[in-house]
């Protein structure tokens, strides 16, 4: 395509013409103010093109739906978590803190049939540190750690950015710990008894 | 006293509407929504803004010239507000009908400039001082083309009384004492032989009685934008480049008064333009044969209907002009200082002089 040099136009009528065209432009936008952008999903035709009308949405009341596979706030479905610690290990910013307590009794299976053996008295994700890389969700063997479409969760106090997902209260956690220790002691005692008995037999 | 209070109330309500309209018009022209939260469609936004300003701390800088600093906003507002005294709102209602209203208006509004300088100087702040100097230079310069444009209208009407000028521009011509035997001719030329005295409507507006007043109107409108420091002539208080101009040190109630004065100035210059050029409180609809549109939409002088119709037409024409002011603000970029002075001294002033000459000759033809 041949490039045309821009000729600078001057003169009274040119000035009037350019003033009029500017005025027409703003008046056209003013006249189209009745039309509004709609909060539609990305698959909608009008998502990327909006020929006229107001572009703003009244945000907290209406918002553009986010894509399903975007990366936003994490959620852990604790029922299905086997506390395997994989997510905490892969997290590049170490924002997942997990403590585990071995269960003394049978605590059931997850929804995909994996056997649960551990309690998670602490399962904290610090969303302020999280870089939303999504690695933790890919390694999770039971798919219980997922991204939700929530992206607007600013907090006044940064402590509130740490999300606690554990389903045990501190008392319950202590109880489980006590039970586990008791079981360990019993097992140790049983072992000691067995050892002593064997020694006696040999001796 | 009653006229004072009524005018003040009317002015405050018009200014509140204007401040809200300014934000909405700006938003719509820029494809935004504007205020939406305060009241239905954000209509209480302007009221709340004023309430907020009233609650703010009233700061007088320690190094300021305190008496000047405190007096300036009052003087600025008083000067603008005093201008409303001579504006005829209806055939019967004019706060203070004096025979030399136009002259008085030009004189009293110029007092505004003194207030601006006092504000700039009193703040003892170099930015305020520079802003005030720019404002004053601009206002004083633009008073010349504005004054000449007004002069040409005065020459056509042969009167300095706003009320008389208003009566001349409509079907009520004969109702004004002393003008019972006057006639309005189309374009003011008797030789054309078309008597518009009873047709009224838009045909008797000043811009039709003497077509060169259309040019005078455009000159006056441009100059009045500059006089009220509105875009595209708002370099003294260009928000995007300067902090604020002459009122940079003002806060709270004093700032609210300056803000009010600025918007009142917009309303006042629009009112003057309507009264002098666009038929004042007269209806734009002419009488055509049996359809007595002008008479129907004028009412009778002295009765309630006449006053209501007149107030309606005056206010709606004023709001149209105010909309054009806002429209210009959100369309055109700001002029540079040299362009501003070029426009005033090399374009508008010579043009206005030519219009004054043409108006004089036209007046001779009108006799
Ligand atoms: S998304 Fe990335 S940064 Fe955030 S918790 Fe998961 S692994 Fe860590
Ligand atoms: S990877 Fe999944 S199952 Fe394992 S601890 Fe993390 S959330 Fe729980």
Coordinates of C-alpha atoms and ligand atoms in Angstrom, one line a residue:
Chain A
X1 CA 0.0 0.0 0.0
X2 CA 1.3 3.4 -0.9
X3 CA 1.7 5.7 2.0
X4 CA 0.3 9.2 1.6
X5 CA 2.0 12.0 3.3
X6 CA -0.2 13.7 5.8
X7 CA -0.9 17.2 4.6
X8 CA -1.4 19.7 7.4
X9 CA -4.6 21.6 6.6
X10 CA -5.1 25.1 7.8
X11 CA -7.6 27.8 7.2
X12 CA -10.9 28.9 8.6
X13 CA -13.2 26.4 7.0
X14 CA -10.8 23.6 7.8
X15 CA -11.0 24.7 11.4
X16 CA -14.7 24.9 11.4
X17 CA -14.9 21.5 9.7
X18 CA -12.7 19.8 12.3
X19 CA -14.6 21.5 15.2
X20 CA -17.8 20.2 13.7
X21 CA -16.5 16.6 13.3
X22 CA -15.3 16.6 16.9
X23 CA -18.6 17.9 18.1
X24 CA -20.4 15.3 16.1
X25 CA -18.3 12.5 17.6
X26 CA -19.0 13.4 21.2
X27 CA -22.7 14.0 20.4
X28 CA -22.9 10.6 18.9
X29 CA -21.5 9.0 22.0
X30 CA -23.8 11.0 24.1
X31 CA -26.8 9.9 22.0
X32 CA -25.8 6.2 22.3
X33 CA -25.5 6.4 26.1
X34 CA -28.8 4.4 26.3
X35 CA -26.9 1.3 25.3
X36 CA -24.8 -0.6 27.8
X37 CA -22.2 -3.3 27.8
X38 CA -23.7 -6.6 29.1
X39 CA -22.0 -8.9 31.5
X40 CA -21.7 -11.7 29.0
X41 CA -19.5 -14.8 28.9
X42 CA -16.4 -14.8 26.6
X43 CA -18.1 -17.1 24.1
X44 CA -20.7 -14.4 23.4
X45 CA -20.2 -12.6 20.1
X46 CA -20.4 -9.1 21.7
X47 CA -17.6 -9.9 24.2
X48 CA -14.8 -8.4 22.1
X49 CA -16.7 -5.9 20.0
X50 CA -18.8 -3.2 21.3
X51 CA -19.6 -0.7 18.6
X52 CA -21.4 1.9 20.8
X53 CA -22.9 2.5 24.2
X54 CA -21.4 2.7 27.6
X55 CA -18.5 0.4 28.3
X56 CA -18.5 0.4 32.1
X57 CA -20.2 -2.2 34.3
X58 CA -21.5 -1.3 37.7
X59 CA -18.9 -3.7 39.1
X60 CA -19.9 -5.1 42.4
X61 CA -23.5 -5.5 41.0
X62 CA -22.6 -6.9 37.7
X63 CA -19.3 -8.4 36.6
X64 CA -17.9 -10.1 33.5
X65 CA -18.0 -13.9 34.1
X66 CA -14.4 -15.2 34.3
X67 CA -13.3 -18.2 32.2
X68 CA -13.8 -21.6 33.8
X69 CA -10.2 -22.6 33.6
X70 CA -8.7 -19.4 34.9
X71 CA -6.6 -19.3 38.0
X72 CA -8.1 -17.5 40.9
X73 CA -8.6 -18.2 44.6
X74 CA -7.8 -21.7 45.7
X75 CA -10.2 -24.0 47.5
X76 CA -9.5 -27.3 49.3
X77 CA -12.3 -29.7 49.7
X78 CA -11.0 -31.1 53.0
X79 CA -13.3 -34.2 52.9
X80 CA -11.3 -35.4 49.9
X81 CA -7.8 -34.4 51.0
X82 CA -5.5 -37.2 51.9
X83 CA -3.0 -34.8 53.5
X84 CA -0.2 -36.2 51.2
X85 CA 1.7 -32.9 51.4
X86 CA 2.4 -33.0 47.6
X87 CA 0.9 -29.6 47.1
X88 CA 3.0 -28.0 49.9
X89 CA 6.2 -29.6 48.4
X90 CA 5.6 -28.3 44.9
X91 CA 4.5 -24.8 45.8
X92 CA 7.2 -22.5 44.5
X93 CA 6.5 -19.8 47.1
X94 CA 5.9 -22.2 50.1
X95 CA 2.6 -20.7 50.9
X96 CA 0.9 -23.9 51.9
X97 CA 1.4 -25.1 55.5
X98 CA 0.3 -28.6 56.3
X99 CA 0.6 -30.6 59.6
X100 CA -0.6 -34.1 59.7
X101 CA -1.7 -36.5 62.4
X102 CA -2.0 -40.2 61.8
X103 CA -5.4 -41.6 62.3
X104 CA -5.8 -44.2 64.9
X105 CA -8.9 -45.7 63.4
X106 CA -10.4 -46.0 60.0
X107 CA -11.5 -42.6 58.7
X108 CA -13.0 -43.6 55.4
X109 CA -12.2 -43.0 51.8
X110 CA -12.3 -39.9 49.6
X111 CA -14.9 -39.5 46.9
X112 CA -12.6 -41.1 44.3
X113 CA -12.0 -44.1 46.5
X114 CA -8.6 -43.3 47.9
X115 CA -8.1 -44.4 51.5
X116 CA -7.6 -41.6 54.0
X117 CA -5.0 -42.3 56.7
X118 CA -4.1 -38.9 58.0
X119 CA -5.8 -36.0 59.7
X120 CA -4.9 -32.5 58.7
X121 CA -5.1 -30.4 61.8
X122 CA -3.4 -27.5 60.0
X123 CA -4.0 -26.8 56.3
X124 CA -3.3 -23.1 55.6
X125 CA -2.8 -21.4 52.3
X126 CA -1.5 -17.9 52.4
X127 CA -3.3 -16.3 49.4
X128 CA -1.3 -13.1 49.8
X129 CA 1.9 -15.1 48.9
X130 CA 0.3 -17.4 46.4
X131 CA 1.3 -16.6 42.8
X132 CA -1.6 -18.5 41.3
X133 CA 0.7 -20.8 39.3
X134 CA -1.7 -23.7 39.8
X135 CA 1.0 -26.3 40.3
X136 CA -0.6 -27.5 43.5
X137 CA -3.8 -28.3 41.8
X138 CA -2.1 -30.4 39.1
X139 CA -0.2 -32.5 41.6
X140 CA -3.1 -33.1 43.9
X141 CA -3.8 -36.9 43.6
X142 CA -7.4 -36.6 44.6
X143 CA -8.2 -33.4 42.8
X144 CA -9.5 -31.8 46.0
X145 CA -7.4 -28.6 45.7
X146 CA -9.0 -26.5 42.9
X147 CA -9.2 -23.0 41.6
X148 CA -12.5 -21.2 42.1
X149 CA -13.8 -18.3 39.9
X150 CA -13.5 -15.9 42.9
X151 CA -10.9 -13.1 42.3
X152 CA -12.1 -10.2 44.4
X153 CA -11.1 -11.1 47.9
X154 CA -9.0 -8.2 49.2
X155 CA -8.8 -7.9 53.0
X156 CA -8.1 -5.0 55.3
X157 CA -6.0 -7.2 57.6
X158 CA -3.4 -9.2 55.8
X159 CA -3.8 -12.0 58.4
X160 CA -7.2 -12.7 56.9
X161 CA -5.5 -13.6 53.6
X162 CA -4.4 -16.9 55.2
X163 CA -7.2 -19.4 54.5
X164 CA -7.6 -22.2 57.0
X165 CA -9.1 -25.3 55.4
X166 CA -8.8 -27.8 58.2
X167 CA -12.0 -29.4 59.3
X168 CA -10.8 -30.2 62.8
X169 CA -11.2 -27.8 65.7
X170 CA -8.0 -27.3 67.9
X171 CA -9.6 -29.5 70.6
X172 CA -10.4 -32.2 68.1
X173 CA -6.8 -32.0 66.8
X174 CA -5.4 -32.3 70.3
X175 CA -7.7 -35.2 70.9
X176 CA -6.5 -37.0 67.7
X177 CA -2.9 -36.2 68.7
X178 CA -3.5 -37.7 72.1
X179 CA -5.1 -40.8 70.7
X180 CA -2.3 -41.2 68.3
X181 CA 0.3 -40.8 71.0
X182 CA -1.6 -43.2 73.2
X183 CA -1.7 -45.7 70.4
X184 CA 2.0 -45.3 69.8
X185 CA 2.7 -45.8 73.5
X186 CA 0.5 -48.9 73.6
X187 CA 2.2 -50.2 70.5
X188 CA 5.6 -49.5 72.1
X189 CA 4.5 -51.1 75.3
X190 CA 3.2 -54.1 73.4
X191 CA 6.5 -54.3 71.4
X192 CA 8.5 -54.0 74.6
X193 CA 6.4 -56.8 76.2
X194 CA 6.8 -58.9 73.1
X195 CA 10.5 -58.3 73.1
X196 CA 10.8 -59.2 76.8
X197 CA 8.8 -62.3 76.2
X198 CA 11.0 -63.4 73.4
X199 CA 14.1 -62.7 75.4
X200 CA 12.7 -64.9 78.2
X201 CA 12.0 -67.7 75.7
X202 CA 15.5 -67.5 74.3
X203 CA 17.0 -67.2 77.7
Chain B
X1 CA -35.3 40.9 50.0
X2 CA -37.7 38.3 48.7
X3 CA -36.3 38.6 45.2
X4 CA -32.8 38.1 46.6
X5 CA -33.9 34.9 48.4
X6 CA -35.8 33.6 45.4
X7 CA -33.0 34.2 43.0
X8 CA -30.5 32.6 45.4
X9 CA -32.7 29.5 45.7
X10 CA -33.2 29.3 41.9
X11 CA -29.5 29.8 41.3
X12 CA -28.6 27.1 43.8
X13 CA -31.0 24.6 42.4
X14 CA -29.8 25.3 38.8
X15 CA -26.2 25.0 39.9
X16 CA -26.8 21.7 41.6
X17 CA -28.5 20.4 38.5
X18 CA -25.7 21.7 36.4
X19 CA -23.0 20.1 38.5
X20 CA -24.8 16.8 38.3
X21 CA -25.4 17.2 34.6
X22 CA -21.7 18.0 34.0
X23 CA -20.6 14.7 35.5
X24 CA -23.3 12.7 33.7
X25 CA -22.7 14.4 30.3
X26 CA -19.0 14.0 30.7
X27 CA -19.5 10.3 31.5
X28 CA -21.8 9.7 28.6
X29 CA -19.6 11.4 26.1
X30 CA -16.7 9.2 27.3
X31 CA -18.8 6.0 27.3
X32 CA -18.8 5.8 31.1
X33 CA -21.7 5.6 33.5
X34 CA -21.0 8.6 35.8
X35 CA -22.3 8.7 39.3
X36 CA -24.7 5.9 40.0
X37 CA -24.6 5.3 43.7
X38 CA -26.0 8.4 45.5
X39 CA -29.7 8.4 45.0
X40 CA -31.5 7.2 41.9
X41 CA -29.0 7.3 39.0
X42 CA -26.6 9.2 41.3
X43 CA -28.8 12.3 41.3
X44 CA -27.9 13.2 44.8
X45 CA -24.2 13.2 44.0
X46 CA -23.9 17.0 43.6
X47 CA -25.8 17.7 46.8
X48 CA -23.6 15.3 48.7
X49 CA -20.5 16.9 47.3
X50 CA -21.6 20.2 48.6
X51 CA -22.3 18.7 52.0
X52 CA -18.9 17.1 52.0
X53 CA -17.3 20.4 51.3
X54 CA -19.2 22.1 54.1
X55 CA -17.9 19.6 56.6
X56 CA -14.3 20.0 55.6
X57 CA -11.8 22.0 57.7
X58 CA -11.5 25.6 56.8
X59 CA -7.8 26.2 56.4
X60 CA -6.3 29.7 56.1
X61 CA -2.6 29.4 55.4
X62 CA -0.4 30.9 58.1
X63 CA 1.5 33.1 55.7
X64 CA -1.6 34.2 53.8
X65 CA -2.9 37.8 53.8
X66 CA -5.8 36.8 55.9
X67 CA -8.2 39.6 55.3
X68 CA -7.8 39.4 51.5
X69 CA -7.9 35.6 51.6
X70 CA -11.2 35.5 53.5
X71 CA -12.8 38.3 51.6
X72 CA -12.0 37.1 48.1
X73 CA -14.5 34.2 47.7
X74 CA -17.3 36.4 49.0
X75 CA -16.4 39.2 46.6
X76 CA -16.2 36.8 43.7
X77 CA -19.6 35.2 44.4
X78 CA -21.2 38.6 45.2
X79 CA -20.0 40.0 41.9
X80 CA -21.5 37.2 39.9
X81 CA -24.7 37.0 42.0
X82 CA -25.3 40.7 41.7
X83 CA -25.4 40.2 37.9
X84 CA -28.6 38.2 38.3
X85 CA -30.4 41.2 39.7
X86 CA -31.1 42.7 36.3
X87 CA -32.0 39.5 34.4
X88 CA -35.7 39.4 33.5
X89 CA -37.1 35.9 34.3
X90 CA -40.6 36.5 33.0
X91 CA -42.5 39.5 31.6
X92 CA -43.4 40.5 35.2
X93 CA -40.5 39.2 37.3
X94 CA -37.2 40.9 37.2
X95 CA -35.3 41.1 40.6
X96 CA -34.3 44.7 40.0
X97 CA -35.4 46.2 36.7
X98 CA -33.2 49.2 36.0
X99 CA -33.0 51.1 32.7
X100 CA -29.3 50.5 32.3
X101 CA -29.2 46.8 33.1
X102 CA -26.7 45.8 30.4
X103 CA -24.2 48.4 31.4
X104 CA -24.7 47.5 35.1
X105 CA -24.2 43.8 34.3
X106 CA -20.9 44.4 32.4
X107 CA -19.6 46.6 35.2
X108 CA -20.5 44.4 38.1
X109 CA -19.3 41.2 36.5
X110 CA -15.9 42.8 35.9
X111 CA -15.6 43.1 39.7
X112 CA -15.1 39.4 39.6
X113 CA -11.6 40.0 38.4
X114 CA -10.7 42.0 41.5
X115 CA -11.8 39.0 43.6
X116 CA -9.7 36.6 41.6
X117 CA -6.6 38.8 42.1
X118 CA -7.3 39.1 45.8
X119 CA -7.6 35.3 46.1
X120 CA -4.4 34.8 44.2
X121 CA -2.4 37.5 46.0
X122 CA -3.9 36.7 49.4
X123 CA -3.0 33.0 49.2
X124 CA 0.7 34.0 49.2
X125 CA 1.4 31.1 47.0
X126 CA 3.2 31.4 43.7
X127 CA 1.0 29.0 41.9
X128 CA -2.2 30.7 43.1
X129 CA -0.7 34.0 42.1
X130 CA 0.2 32.8 38.6
X131 CA -3.1 31.2 38.2
X132 CA -4.9 34.4 39.2
X133 CA -2.8 36.5 36.8
X134 CA -3.6 34.1 34.0
X135 CA -7.3 34.2 34.9
X136 CA -7.4 37.9 35.0
X137 CA -5.5 38.4 31.8
X138 CA -7.8 36.0 30.1
X139 CA -11.0 37.5 31.5
X140 CA -10.0 41.1 30.8
X141 CA -9.0 40.3 27.3
X142 CA -12.2 38.4 26.5
X143 CA -14.4 41.1 27.9
X144 CA -13.6 43.2 24.8
X145 CA -15.1 40.9 22.2
X146 CA -17.9 40.0 24.6
X147 CA -18.6 43.6 25.2
X148 CA -18.6 44.5 21.5
X149 CA -21.0 41.6 20.7
X150 CA -23.3 42.8 23.4
X151 CA -23.0 46.4 22.1
X152 CA -24.1 45.3 18.7
X153 CA -27.3 43.7 20.2
X154 CA -27.8 46.9 22.2
X155 CA -27.5 49.0 19.1
X156 CA -30.1 46.9 17.3
X157 CA -32.5 47.1 20.2
X158 CA -31.7 50.7 21.1
X159 CA -32.0 49.9 24.7
X160 CA -29.9 49.0 27.8
X161 CA -32.9 47.6 29.6
X162 CA -32.9 43.8 29.5
X163 CA -36.7 43.8 30.0
X164 CA -37.3 46.1 27.0
X165 CA -34.9 44.0 24.9
X166 CA -36.9 40.9 25.9
X167 CA -40.3 42.5 25.0
X168 CA -38.9 43.5 21.6
X169 CA -38.2 39.9 20.7
X170 CA -41.7 38.5 20.7
X171 CA -45.4 38.8 20.2
X172 CA -45.8 40.8 23.4
X173 CA -44.0 43.8 21.8
X174 CA -47.0 46.1 22.2
X175 CA -47.5 45.2 25.9
X176 CA -44.3 47.1 26.8
X177 CA -45.1 50.7 27.8
X178 CA -43.7 53.1 25.1
X179 CA -43.6 50.5 22.3
X180 CA -47.3 50.3 21.4
X181 CA -46.6 51.5 17.8
X182 CA -43.4 49.6 17.1
X183 CA -43.4 47.0 14.4
X184 CA -41.1 44.0 13.8
X185 CA -40.2 43.3 10.2
X186 CA -38.6 40.1 9.0
X187 CA -34.8 40.5 9.3
X188 CA -35.6 44.0 10.5
X189 CA -36.0 45.3 6.9
X190 CA -39.2 47.2 6.3
X191 CA -38.6 47.1 2.5
X192 CA -39.2 43.3 2.5
X193 CA -42.8 44.1 3.6
X194 CA -43.2 41.1 5.9
X195 CA -44.6 42.2 9.3
X196 CA -43.6 39.7 12.0
X197 CA -45.0 41.6 14.9
X198 CA -47.9 39.3 15.3
X199 CA -46.1 36.2 14.0
X200 CA -43.6 36.3 16.9
X201 CA -41.7 33.2 17.8
X202 CA -38.3 32.6 16.4
X203 CA -38.8 35.2 13.7
X204 CA -38.6 38.1 16.1
X205 CA -35.6 36.8 18.1
X206 CA -32.6 39.2 17.8
X207 CA -30.6 36.7 15.7
X208 CA -33.5 36.9 13.2
X209 CA -34.3 40.6 13.5
X210 CA -30.7 41.3 12.5
X211 CA -28.9 38.3 11.1
X212 CA -25.4 39.7 11.9
X213 CA -26.3 39.2 15.5
X214 CA -25.9 35.4 14.9
X215 CA -22.2 36.1 14.4
X216 CA -22.3 38.4 17.4
X217 CA -23.9 35.5 19.4
X218 CA -21.2 33.1 18.4
X219 CA -18.5 35.6 19.3
X220 CA -20.3 36.3 22.6
X221 CA -20.6 32.6 23.3
X222 CA -17.0 31.9 22.7
X223 CA -15.9 34.9 24.8
X224 CA -18.2 33.9 27.6
X225 CA -16.6 30.5 27.7
X226 CA -13.3 32.2 28.3
X227 CA -14.8 34.6 30.8
X228 CA -16.1 31.8 32.9
X229 CA -12.8 30.0 32.6
X230 CA -14.5 27.0 30.9
X231 CA -12.9 24.6 28.5
X232 CA -11.5 25.0 26.0
X233 CA -10.2 28.2 27.6
X234 CA -9.5 26.7 31.1
X235 CA -5.7 27.1 31.2
X236 CA -5.9 29.1 34.5
X237 CA -7.2 26.0 36.2
X238 CA -6.3 23.2 33.9
X239 CA -6.9 20.2 36.1
X240 CA -4.7 17.9 34.1
X241 CA -1.7 20.1 34.2
X242 CA -1.9 22.5 37.2
X243 CA -3.1 21.8 40.7
X244 CA -5.9 24.2 40.6
X245 CA -5.0 27.8 39.7
X246 CA -6.0 30.7 41.9
X247 CA -8.1 28.7 44.3
X248 CA -5.3 26.2 45.1
X249 CA -5.2 27.2 48.8
X250 CA -8.9 27.2 49.4
X251 CA -10.8 24.4 51.2
X252 CA -14.1 23.7 52.7
X253 CA -16.8 26.3 52.6
X254 CA -14.6 28.9 50.9
X255 CA -13.9 26.5 48.1
X256 CA -17.6 25.7 47.9
X257 CA -18.3 29.4 47.4
X258 CA -15.7 29.7 44.6
X259 CA -17.1 26.6 43.0
X260 CA -20.6 28.0 43.2
X261 CA -19.4 31.3 41.7
X262 CA -17.8 29.5 38.8
X263 CA -21.0 27.6 38.0
X264 CA -23.1 30.7 38.6
X265 CA -21.0 32.5 36.1
X266 CA -21.7 29.8 33.5
X267 CA -25.5 30.2 34.2
X268 CA -25.2 34.0 34.1
X269 CA -23.4 34.2 30.8
X270 CA -25.9 31.7 29.3
X271 CA -28.8 33.7 30.6
X272 CA -27.4 36.9 29.1
X273 CA -26.8 35.2 25.8
X274 CA -30.4 34.0 25.8
X275 CA -31.8 37.4 26.7
X276 CA -29.8 39.3 24.2
X277 CA -29.8 37.0 21.2
X278 CA -32.1 34.1 21.6
X279 CA -35.4 35.8 22.3
X280 CA -35.2 35.9 26.1
X281 CA -38.3 34.4 27.6
X282 CA -40.2 34.4 24.3
X283 CA -41.4 31.2 22.8
X284 CA -39.6 29.9 19.7
X285 CA -42.9 28.8 18.1
X286 CA -44.3 31.4 15.6
X287 CA -48.0 32.0 14.8
X288 CA -48.8 30.4 11.5
X289 CA -52.2 31.3 10.2
X290 CA -54.9 29.8 12.3
X291 CA -52.3 27.9 14.5
X292 CA -51.6 30.6 17.0
X293 CA -48.6 28.6 18.4
X294 CA -46.8 31.7 19.7
X295 CA -49.9 33.0 21.5
X296 CA -50.7 29.6 22.9
X297 CA -47.2 29.2 24.3
X298 CA -46.9 32.7 25.7
X299 CA -49.9 33.1 27.9
X300 CA -51.0 36.5 29.0
X301 CA -48.9 39.1 30.6
X302 CA -49.6 39.5 34.3
X303 CA -51.4 36.1 34.6
X304 CA -49.8 33.0 36.0
X305 CA -49.8 31.3 32.6
X306 CA -47.6 34.1 31.1
X307 CA -45.1 33.8 33.9
X308 CA -44.9 30.1 33.8
X309 CA -44.5 29.9 30.0
X310 CA -41.8 32.6 30.1
X311 CA -39.9 31.0 32.9
X312 CA -40.1 27.7 31.1
X313 CA -38.8 29.0 27.8
X314 CA -36.0 31.1 29.5
X315 CA -34.8 28.1 31.6
X316 CA -35.0 25.6 28.7
X317 CA -33.0 27.9 26.4
X318 CA -30.5 28.4 29.1
X319 CA -30.1 24.7 29.7
X320 CA -29.6 24.2 26.0
X321 CA -26.7 26.7 26.1
X322 CA -25.3 25.2 29.3
X323 CA -25.4 21.8 27.6
X324 CA -23.4 23.3 24.7
X325 CA -20.9 24.6 27.2
X326 CA -20.5 21.1 28.7
X327 CA -20.4 19.6 25.2
X328 CA -17.6 21.9 24.2
X329 CA -15.7 21.1 27.4
X330 CA -15.7 17.4 26.8
X331 CA -15.0 17.7 23.1
X332 CA -12.2 20.2 22.5
X333 CA -8.7 20.3 23.8
X334 CA -7.4 23.2 25.7
X335 CA -5.9 26.2 23.9
X336 CA -2.3 27.3 24.5
X337 CA -1.9 30.7 26.1
X338 CA -0.6 32.3 22.8
X339 CA -3.5 30.7 20.9
X340 CA -5.9 32.0 23.4
X341 CA -4.6 35.5 23.0
X342 CA -4.4 35.1 19.2
X343 CA -8.0 34.1 19.1
X344 CA -9.1 37.0 21.3
X345 CA -7.2 39.8 19.8
X346 CA -6.6 38.8 16.2
X347 CA -9.8 37.0 15.4
X348 CA -12.7 37.8 17.7
X349 CA -12.0 41.4 18.4
X350 CA -11.8 42.5 14.7
X351 CA -14.8 40.3 13.9
X352 CA -16.7 41.9 16.7
X353 CA -15.8 45.4 15.5
X354 CA -17.0 44.5 12.0
X355 CA -20.3 43.2 13.5
X356 CA -20.7 46.4 15.5
X357 CA -20.3 48.4 12.2
X358 CA -22.7 46.1 10.4
X359 CA -25.2 46.4 13.2
X360 CA -25.0 50.2 13.0
X361 CA -25.7 50.2 9.3
X362 CA -28.5 47.6 9.7
X363 CA -30.1 49.8 12.4
X364 CA -30.2 52.6 9.9
X365 CA -32.0 50.3 7.4
X366 CA -34.5 49.3 10.1
X367 CA -35.8 52.8 10.7
Ligands
LIG1 S1 -1.1 -21.9 43.0 FE1 1.1 -22.0 43.0 S2 1.8 -20.5 44.5 FE2 -0.4 -20.8 44.8 S3 -0.5 -22.4 46.4 FE3 -0.6 -23.4 44.5 S4 1.5 -24.0 44.1 FE4 1.6 -22.4 45.6
LIG2 S1 -2.0 -32.5 47.2 FE1 -4.2 -32.6 47.4 S2 -4.5 -34.4 48.7 FE2 -2.4 -33.9 48.9 S3 -2.3 -32.6 50.7 FE3 -2.5 -31.3 48.9 S4 -4.6 -31.0 48.8 FE4 -4.4 -32.7 50.1

